mmCIF file of C-alpha atoms in Angstrom:
data_model
loop_
_atom_site.group_PDB
_atom_site.id
_atom_site.type_symbol
_atom_site.label_atom_id
_atom_site.label_comp_id
_atom_site.label_asym_id
_atom_site.label_seq_id
_atom_site.Cartn_x
_atom_site.Cartn_y
_atom_site.Cartn_z
ATOM 1 C CA VAL A 22 -0.925 14.819 -39.594
ATOM 2 C CA MET A 23 2.220 16.701 -38.832
ATOM 3 C CA ALA A 24 3.770 14.859 -35.568
ATOM 4 C CA THR A 25 4.020 17.107 -32.535
ATOM 5 C CA SER A 26 7.613 17.730 -32.815
ATOM 6 C CA GLU A 27 7.014 18.985 -36.111
ATOM 7 C CA LEU A 28 4.746 21.782 -35.033
ATOM 8 C CA ILE A 29 6.679 22.359 -31.986
ATOM 9 C CA GLU A 30 10.228 22.402 -33.449
ATOM 10 C CA PRO A 31 9.790 25.287 -35.706
ATOM 11 C CA LEU A 32 8.199 27.417 -32.882
ATOM 12 C CA ILE A 33 11.562 27.014 -30.538
ATOM 13 C CA GLY A 34 14.094 27.957 -33.506
ATOM 14 C CA LYS A 35 12.031 31.358 -33.404
ATOM 15 C CA ILE A 36 12.807 31.446 -29.361
ATOM 16 C CA SER A 37 16.228 33.203 -28.761
ATOM 17 C CA SER A 38 18.778 31.760 -25.880
ATOM 18 C CA GLN A 39 18.077 34.934 -23.655
ATOM 19 C CA GLU A 40 14.230 34.487 -24.549
ATOM 20 C CA PHE A 41 14.467 30.541 -23.181
ATOM 21 C CA SER A 42 16.825 31.419 -20.205
ATOM 22 C CA THR A 43 14.077 34.169 -19.317
ATOM 23 C CA TRP A 44 11.334 31.537 -19.839
ATOM 24 C CA ILE A 45 13.516 29.053 -17.373
ATOM 25 C CA ALA A 46 13.982 31.683 -14.908
ATOM 26 C CA LEU A 47 10.649 32.989 -14.596
ATOM 27 C CA ALA A 48 8.986 29.227 -14.315
ATOM 28 C CA ALA A 49 12.282 28.836 -11.381
ATOM 29 C CA LEU A 50 10.618 31.769 -10.097
ATOM 30 C CA ALA A 51 6.909 30.853 -10.012
ATOM 31 C CA VAL A 52 7.850 27.472 -8.366
ATOM 32 C CA THR A 53 9.916 29.247 -5.238
ATOM 33 C CA ALA A 54 7.228 31.569 -5.114
ATOM 34 C CA LEU A 55 4.807 28.644 -4.760
ATOM 35 C CA SER A 56 6.592 26.689 -2.380
ATOM 36 C CA SER A 57 7.098 30.005 -0.024
ATOM 37 C CA TRP A 58 3.314 30.276 0.056
ATOM 38 C CA TRP A 59 2.973 26.497 0.844
ATOM 39 C CA GLN A 60 5.283 26.515 3.551
ATOM 40 C CA TYR A 61 3.645 30.017 4.755
ATOM 41 C CA ARG A 62 -0.164 28.252 4.311
ATOM 42 C CA SER A 63 1.002 25.440 6.705
ATOM 43 C CA GLN A 64 2.755 27.684 9.079
ATOM 44 C CA LYS A 65 0.368 29.513 9.721
ATOM 45 C CA SER A 66 -2.047 26.828 9.812
ATOM 46 C CA LYS A 67 0.062 25.036 12.648
ATOM 47 C CA GLU A 68 0.016 28.268 14.189
ATOM 48 C CA PHE A 69 -3.840 27.984 14.243
ATOM 49 C CA CYS A 70 -4.190 24.722 15.116
ATOM 50 C CA SER A 71 -2.243 25.793 18.535
ATOM 51 C CA VAL A 72 -3.998 28.385 19.385
ATOM 52 C CA ALA A 73 -7.286 26.686 19.123
ATOM 53 C CA VAL A 74 -6.022 23.879 21.308
ATOM 54 C CA ALA A 75 -4.951 26.253 23.728
ATOM 55 C CA ALA A 76 -8.528 28.420 23.682
ATOM 56 C CA LEU A 77 -9.844 24.803 24.463
ATOM 57 C CA ASP A 78 -8.157 24.460 27.638
ATOM 58 C CA SER A 79 -8.504 27.731 28.825
ATOM 59 C CA ALA A 80 -12.342 27.093 28.168
ATOM 60 C CA TYR A 81 -12.198 23.946 30.343
ATOM 61 C CA ARG A 82 -9.912 25.598 33.217
ATOM 62 C CA ALA A 83 -12.149 28.475 33.164
ATOM 63 C CA LEU A 84 -15.542 26.675 33.232
ATOM 64 C CA THR A 85 -13.934 23.827 36.097
ATOM 65 C CA GLY A 86 -11.023 25.690 37.897
ATOM 66 C CA GLY A 87 -9.098 22.760 36.857
ATOM 67 C CA GLN A 88 -11.066 20.579 39.405
ATOM 68 C CA HIS A 89 -12.122 17.363 37.742
ATOM 69 C CA GLU A 90 -14.375 15.469 41.084
ATOM 70 C CA THR A 91 -16.549 18.484 41.564
ATOM 71 C CA PRO A 92 -19.565 20.104 39.453
ATOM 72 C CA PRO A 93 -18.593 23.727 37.874
ATOM 73 C CA ARG A 94 -19.174 26.586 39.983
ATOM 74 C CA ALA A 95 -22.182 28.365 38.718
ATOM 75 C CA VAL A 96 -20.387 31.850 38.135
ATOM 76 C CA ARG A 97 -21.584 33.786 35.341
ATOM 77 C CA ILE A 98 -17.832 35.011 34.184
ATOM 78 C CA SER A 99 -16.774 31.424 34.423
ATOM 79 C CA TRP A 100 -19.134 30.276 31.877
ATOM 80 C CA LEU A 101 -18.793 33.536 30.038
ATOM 81 C CA GLU A 102 -15.399 33.130 29.373
ATOM 82 C CA ALA A 103 -15.933 29.267 28.689
ATOM 83 C CA ALA A 104 -18.292 29.645 26.525
ATOM 84 C CA ARG A 105 -16.122 32.524 24.553
ATOM 85 C CA GLN A 106 -13.398 30.596 24.603
ATOM 86 C CA ILE A 107 -15.055 27.763 22.895
ATOM 87 C CA GLU A 108 -16.291 30.510 20.300
ATOM 88 C CA HIS A 109 -12.717 31.664 19.608
ATOM 89 C CA TYR A 110 -12.028 28.040 19.022
ATOM 90 C CA LYS A 111 -14.734 27.298 16.348
ATOM 91 C CA THR A 112 -13.123 30.771 14.574
ATOM 92 C CA LEU A 113 -9.439 29.358 14.298
ATOM 93 C CA LYS A 114 -10.413 26.426 13.715
ATOM 94 C CA LYS A 115 -11.980 27.883 10.224
ATOM 95 C CA ALA A 116 -8.993 29.509 9.538
ATOM 96 C CA ILE A 117 -7.038 26.628 9.331
ATOM 97 C CA ARG A 118 -5.920 25.655 5.493
ATOM 98 C CA VAL A 119 -3.896 22.763 6.107
ATOM 99 C CA GLY A 120 -5.559 19.114 6.407
ATOM 100 C CA GLU A 121 -3.169 17.393 8.953
ATOM 101 C CA TYR A 122 -3.348 20.111 10.984
ATOM 102 C CA THR A 123 -7.315 20.241 10.635
ATOM 103 C CA LYS A 124 -7.233 16.707 11.946
ATOM 104 C CA VAL A 125 -5.278 17.385 15.039
ATOM 105 C CA CYS A 126 -7.748 19.942 16.258
ATOM 106 C CA GLU A 127 -10.750 17.885 15.820
ATOM 107 C CA GLN A 128 -9.064 15.153 17.895
ATOM 108 C CA ALA A 129 -8.157 17.685 20.560
ATOM 109 C CA GLU A 130 -11.896 18.646 20.541
ATOM 110 C CA ALA A 131 -13.227 15.388 20.721
ATOM 111 C CA SER A 132 -11.376 14.949 23.873
ATOM 112 C CA TYR A 133 -12.496 18.266 25.298
ATOM 113 C CA GLN A 134 -15.861 17.663 24.688
ATOM 114 C CA HIS A 135 -15.736 14.532 26.371
ATOM 115 C CA LEU A 136 -14.165 16.587 29.951
ATOM 116 C CA PHE A 137 -16.407 19.321 29.139
ATOM 117 C CA LEU A 138 -19.722 16.405 29.220
ATOM 118 C CA CYS A 139 -18.151 15.088 32.245
ATOM 119 C CA ALA A 140 -17.948 18.163 34.378
ATOM 120 C CA LEU A 141 -21.675 19.127 32.751
ATOM 121 C CA LYS A 142 -22.818 15.645 34.167
ATOM 122 C CA LYS A 143 -22.497 16.502 37.791
ATOM 123 C CA ILE A 144 -24.617 18.959 37.607
ATOM 124 C CA PRO A 145 -28.285 19.032 38.738
ATOM 125 C CA VAL A 146 -30.422 18.569 36.160
ATOM 126 C CA LEU A 147 -33.793 18.181 37.659
ATOM 127 C CA ASN A 148 -34.589 21.889 38.831
ATOM 128 C CA SER A 149 -33.086 25.504 37.502
ATOM 129 C CA SER A 150 -31.768 26.885 40.650
ATOM 130 C CA TYR A 151 -27.938 25.992 39.791
ATOM 131 C CA PHE A 152 -28.640 28.143 36.690
ATOM 132 C CA ALA A 153 -30.591 31.057 38.227
ATOM 133 C CA LYS A 154 -27.913 32.332 40.817
ATOM 134 C CA ASP A 155 -24.683 33.376 40.564
ATOM 135 C CA GLU A 156 -22.358 32.352 43.083
ATOM 136 C CA ALA A 157 -19.850 35.118 42.757
ATOM 137 C CA LEU A 158 -22.358 37.829 43.660
ATOM 138 C CA HIS A 159 -24.997 35.876 45.907
ATOM 139 C CA PRO A 160 -22.992 33.136 47.672
ATOM 140 C CA ALA A 161 -25.301 33.225 50.662
ATOM 141 C CA SER A 162 -28.412 30.807 50.168
ATOM 142 C CA ASP A 163 -30.832 33.653 51.296
ATOM 143 C CA VAL A 164 -30.569 35.998 48.620
ATOM 144 C CA PRO A 165 -32.567 39.116 49.187
ATOM 145 C CA THR A 166 -35.875 39.157 47.805
ATOM 146 C CA SER A 167 -35.603 43.051 47.184
ATOM 147 C CA SER A 168 -32.402 42.044 44.301
ATOM 148 C CA PRO A 169 -33.110 39.340 42.550
ATOM 149 C CA PRO A 170 -30.341 36.987 41.733
ATOM 150 C CA LEU A 171 -28.545 37.269 38.643
ATOM 151 C CA GLY A 172 -28.292 33.775 36.814
ATOM 152 C CA LEU A 173 -25.825 32.351 34.472
ATOM 153 C CA GLU A 174 -25.938 33.973 30.993
ATOM 154 C CA PRO A 175 -28.278 31.678 28.884
ATOM 155 C CA ARG A 176 -26.228 32.046 25.422
ATOM 156 C CA SER A 177 -23.342 31.051 27.523
ATOM 157 C CA LEU A 178 -24.650 27.947 28.937
ATOM 158 C CA LEU A 179 -25.992 27.077 24.978
ATOM 159 C CA VAL A 180 -22.747 27.148 23.762
ATOM 160 C CA VAL A 181 -20.970 25.185 26.392
ATOM 161 C CA TYR A 182 -23.771 22.582 26.595
ATOM 162 C CA ASN A 183 -24.004 22.251 22.963
ATOM 163 C CA PHE A 184 -20.199 21.831 22.630
ATOM 164 C CA ALA A 185 -20.109 19.062 25.158
ATOM 165 C CA GLN A 186 -23.099 17.206 23.542
ATOM 166 C CA ALA A 187 -21.107 17.055 20.042
ATOM 167 C CA TRP A 188 -18.916 13.923 21.533
ATOM 168 C CA ALA A 189 -22.352 12.182 22.697
ATOM 169 C CA GLU A 190 -23.556 12.403 18.992
ATOM 170 C CA ASP A 191 -20.355 11.177 17.393
ATOM 171 C CA GLU A 192 -21.144 8.303 15.519
ATOM 172 C CA SER A 193 -17.341 7.537 14.448
ATOM 173 C CA ILE A 194 -17.447 4.466 16.464
ATOM 174 C CA LEU A 195 -20.254 3.219 14.584
ATOM 175 C CA ALA A 196 -18.088 2.675 11.318
ATOM 176 C CA VAL A 197 -15.376 0.157 13.361
ATOM 177 C CA ASP A 198 -14.575 -2.963 11.755
ATOM 178 C CA VAL A 199 -15.877 -5.363 14.289
ATOM 179 C CA TYR A 200 -14.682 -8.511 12.825
ATOM 180 C CA ASN A 201 -10.953 -7.434 12.372
ATOM 181 C CA LEU A 202 -11.088 -6.379 15.991
ATOM 182 C CA LEU A 203 -12.184 -9.543 17.190
ATOM 183 C CA ALA A 204 -10.559 -11.622 14.442
ATOM 184 C CA ASN A 205 -6.987 -10.491 16.297
ATOM 185 C CA LYS A 206 -6.729 -13.051 19.082
ATOM 186 C CA SER A 207 -4.522 -10.458 21.695
ATOM 187 C CA THR A 208 -7.831 -8.149 21.673
ATOM 188 C CA LEU A 209 -10.006 -10.838 23.821
ATOM 189 C CA ASN A 210 -6.602 -12.761 25.133
ATOM 190 C CA GLY A 211 -7.822 -14.467 28.342
ATOM 191 C CA GLN A 212 -10.683 -11.622 28.859
ATOM 192 C CA TYR A 213 -12.999 -15.040 29.039
ATOM 193 C CA GLY A 214 -16.279 -12.249 31.202
ATOM 194 C CA LEU A 215 -15.752 -9.883 28.150
ATOM 195 C CA LYS A 216 -16.135 -12.787 25.498
ATOM 196 C CA GLN A 217 -19.632 -13.804 27.859
ATOM 197 C CA TYR A 218 -20.494 -10.079 27.839
ATOM 198 C CA LEU A 219 -20.096 -9.997 24.061
ATOM 199 C CA ASP A 220 -22.092 -12.975 23.402
ATOM 200 C CA GLU A 221 -25.212 -12.380 25.821
ATOM 201 C CA SER A 222 -25.276 -8.627 24.703
ATOM 202 C CA LYS A 223 -28.091 -7.750 22.868
ATOM 203 C CA GLU A 224 -26.354 -4.120 21.891
ATOM 204 C CA PHE A 225 -23.498 -6.486 20.653
ATOM 205 C CA SER A 226 -25.504 -9.013 18.684
ATOM 206 C CA ALA A 227 -27.052 -5.549 16.587
ATOM 207 C CA VAL A 228 -23.416 -5.256 15.140
ATOM 208 C CA PRO A 229 -23.032 -5.810 11.687
ATOM 209 C CA VAL A 230 -20.271 -8.324 11.654
ATOM 210 C CA ARG A 231 -21.205 -11.335 14.761
ATOM 211 C CA LEU A 232 -18.293 -13.268 15.954
ATOM 212 C CA ARG A 233 -18.785 -16.106 18.011
ATOM 213 C CA PRO A 234 -16.161 -18.339 20.299
ATOM 214 C CA ASN A 235 -15.130 -21.441 19.450
ATOM 215 C CA LYS A 236 -14.078 -24.581 21.219
ATOM 216 C CA ASP A 237 -10.403 -22.649 21.646
ATOM 217 C CA CYS A 238 -11.839 -19.765 23.316
ATOM 218 C CA GLY A 239 -10.652 -17.371 20.385
ATOM 219 C CA TRP A 240 -13.389 -16.085 17.517
ATOM 220 C CA ILE A 241 -14.557 -17.069 14.516
ATOM 221 C CA LYS A 242 -17.103 -15.681 11.991
ATOM 222 C CA PRO A 243 -20.019 -18.008 11.834
ATOM 223 C CA GLU A 244 -21.357 -19.764 9.022
ATOM 224 C CA GLY A 245 -23.258 -18.120 6.521
ATOM 225 C CA ASP A 246 -22.574 -14.329 8.110
ATOM 226 C CA GLY A 247 -21.376 -12.198 5.468
ATOM 227 C CA GLY A 248 -20.730 -9.434 7.496
ATOM 228 C CA GLU A 249 -23.646 -7.792 6.126
#
């Protein structure tokens, strides 16, 4: 069996210096083109991410008017604009091709989902009266019977509520390493009430890794607990 070098050397000998230079130039051109493409791809993803996060902010402001302490007004165009901006965000997010910018978007998305959820919780949920009347068209309580009120656009309601409820359904917190958090003494340093609450909490007792306070008010892993 001939060695690899013995097979290659005759081929190299048949390539002139000019041809060799041409191949080197083509390779360099390919590397440059690939680098330029990657930079363009990264830059576009950065731009998409920036505009996407801005869309979420626009959606929240359209719904709430920047008011955090009161329920969103039942204004049809406000809910429509919020829903359209949320859908715009989804489209822009799909256009991102660089992982780090996708993560940035997802972090912003989770924050805005929480803001939306907090705002929606201020809306009465026991009857449909909030949704059935557009305040911008019928600000008074006595709407003429000859002109039934135009309520909020149903699809916009679904888009906004679906976006907000996704935060409540996020289960990433379940993957937290409880043992490492509590093994770090600074986590509960001096927090005696919190330690007592955790020790008495049925919810916390269901966490796979269970720690209990020791005599030094630190936290230790109980004997026989394999962390499963």
